[in-house]
Amino acid sequence: MLRYLPLFIALALMVYCVIDVAQSEADRIRNAPRWLWLTVIVVVPIIGPICWLLLGRPKADGGGGGGYDRPRYPDDDPDFLRRL
């Protein structure tokens, strides 16, 4: 049973990366188009998913604001302050 563990890990990593590529916004994917990343992940089992995680995955925004540039608080929003 233990000898199948590397195969299971490689398969799980590949499935995770394929789903991650499919759910990523096409304009935010780095270094290659989506179809090429999917091909690399499926054809090159261990190296492909690792390359996706390191080189292709969109960078996190860090702010959690949903990807759009809005003021965080009402007093930072000039339009809101103008309406007062």
mmCIF file of C-alpha atoms in Angstrom:
data_model
loop_
_atom_site.group_PDB
_atom_site.id
_atom_site.type_symbol
_atom_site.label_atom_id
_atom_site.label_comp_id
_atom_site.label_asym_id
_atom_site.label_seq_id
_atom_site.Cartn_x
_atom_site.Cartn_y
_atom_site.Cartn_z
ATOM 1 C CA MET A 1 0.000 0.000 0.000
ATOM 2 C CA LEU A 2 2.832 2.385 0.809
ATOM 3 C CA ARG A 3 4.345 1.958 -2.647
ATOM 4 C CA TYR A 4 1.236 3.540 -4.202
ATOM 5 C CA LEU A 5 1.542 6.689 -2.079
ATOM 6 C CA PRO A 6 3.786 8.624 -4.542
ATOM 7 C CA LEU A 7 1.390 7.783 -7.366
ATOM 8 C CA PHE A 8 -1.572 8.972 -5.294
ATOM 9 C CA ILE A 9 0.233 12.204 -4.348
ATOM 10 C CA ALA A 10 1.165 12.894 -7.991
ATOM 11 C CA LEU A 11 -2.411 12.261 -9.126
ATOM 12 C CA ALA A 12 -3.881 14.443 -6.381
ATOM 13 C CA LEU A 13 -1.454 17.268 -7.230
ATOM 14 C CA MET A 14 -2.349 16.999 -10.913
ATOM 15 C CA VAL A 15 -6.109 17.081 -10.224
ATOM 16 C CA TYR A 16 -5.692 20.059 -7.875
ATOM 17 C CA CYS A 17 -3.677 22.005 -10.459
ATOM 18 C CA VAL A 18 -6.056 21.217 -13.328
ATOM 19 C CA ILE A 19 -8.974 22.507 -11.251
ATOM 20 C CA ASP A 20 -6.941 25.554 -10.194
ATOM 21 C CA VAL A 21 -6.110 26.400 -13.823
ATOM 22 C CA ALA A 22 -9.725 25.947 -14.870
ATOM 23 C CA GLN A 23 -10.981 28.284 -12.138
ATOM 24 C CA SER A 24 -8.352 30.993 -12.644
ATOM 25 C CA GLU A 25 -9.237 34.092 -14.620
ATOM 26 C CA ALA A 26 -7.658 33.845 -18.077
ATOM 27 C CA ASP A 27 -6.214 37.359 -18.024
ATOM 28 C CA ARG A 28 -4.440 36.795 -14.700
ATOM 29 C CA ILE A 29 -2.616 33.542 -15.565
ATOM 30 C CA ARG A 30 1.118 34.195 -15.875
ATOM 31 C CA ASN A 31 3.709 33.130 -18.480
ATOM 32 C CA ALA A 32 1.508 31.054 -20.827
ATOM 33 C CA PRO A 33 -2.103 30.631 -21.988
ATOM 34 C CA ARG A 34 -4.508 28.388 -20.111
ATOM 35 C CA TRP A 35 -4.521 25.606 -22.719
ATOM 36 C CA LEU A 36 -0.738 25.339 -22.561
ATOM 37 C CA TRP A 37 -0.729 25.115 -18.761
ATOM 38 C CA LEU A 38 -3.353 22.367 -18.866
ATOM 39 C CA THR A 39 -1.287 20.455 -21.417
ATOM 40 C CA VAL A 40 1.916 20.774 -19.381
ATOM 41 C CA ILE A 41 0.188 19.688 -16.171
ATOM 42 C CA VAL A 42 -1.306 16.575 -17.752
ATOM 43 C CA VAL A 43 1.631 15.547 -19.965
ATOM 44 C CA VAL A 44 4.467 16.155 -17.466
ATOM 45 C CA PRO A 45 3.065 14.614 -14.252
ATOM 46 C CA ILE A 46 5.246 15.899 -11.384
ATOM 47 C CA ILE A 47 7.117 18.813 -12.943
ATOM 48 C CA GLY A 48 4.059 20.318 -14.691
ATOM 49 C CA PRO A 49 1.973 20.906 -11.554
ATOM 50 C CA ILE A 50 4.999 22.245 -9.665
ATOM 51 C CA CYS A 51 5.728 24.663 -12.530
ATOM 52 C CA TRP A 52 2.101 25.813 -12.459
ATOM 53 C CA LEU A 53 2.245 26.477 -8.723
ATOM 54 C CA LEU A 54 5.529 28.389 -8.984
ATOM 55 C CA LEU A 55 5.324 30.118 -12.379
ATOM 56 C CA GLY A 56 1.777 30.213 -13.698
ATOM 57 C CA ARG A 57 -0.595 30.695 -10.833
ATOM 58 C CA PRO A 58 -2.026 34.210 -10.437
ATOM 59 C CA LYS A 59 -0.488 36.160 -7.598
ATOM 60 C CA ALA A 60 -2.709 36.779 -4.601
ATOM 61 C CA ASP A 61 -4.082 40.298 -4.197
ATOM 62 C CA GLY A 62 -3.312 40.304 -0.510
ATOM 63 C CA GLY A 63 -6.146 42.706 0.254
ATOM 64 C CA GLY A 64 -9.032 40.328 -0.221
ATOM 65 C CA GLY A 65 -10.993 43.102 -1.880
ATOM 66 C CA GLY A 66 -12.261 40.928 -4.686
ATOM 67 C CA GLY A 67 -9.725 42.182 -7.214
ATOM 68 C CA TYR A 68 -11.138 45.674 -7.707
ATOM 69 C CA ASP A 69 -9.656 48.907 -6.446
ATOM 70 C CA ARG A 70 -12.097 50.454 -4.009
ATOM 71 C CA PRO A 71 -11.460 52.369 -0.820
ATOM 72 C CA ARG A 72 -11.586 50.174 2.215
ATOM 73 C CA TYR A 73 -13.465 52.574 4.482
ATOM 74 C CA PRO A 74 -16.053 55.281 3.694
ATOM 75 C CA ASP A 75 -13.818 58.095 4.926
ATOM 76 C CA ASP A 76 -11.174 57.037 2.358
ATOM 77 C CA ASP A 77 -13.658 57.403 -0.493
ATOM 78 C CA PRO A 78 -13.643 60.937 -1.963
ATOM 79 C CA ASP A 79 -17.059 60.408 -3.612
ATOM 80 C CA PHE A 80 -18.606 59.481 -0.292
ATOM 81 C CA LEU A 81 -17.072 62.507 1.408
ATOM 82 C CA ARG A 82 -18.320 64.803 -1.373
ATOM 83 C CA ARG A 83 -21.883 63.580 -0.827
ATOM 84 C CA LEU A 84 -21.841 64.446 2.882
#
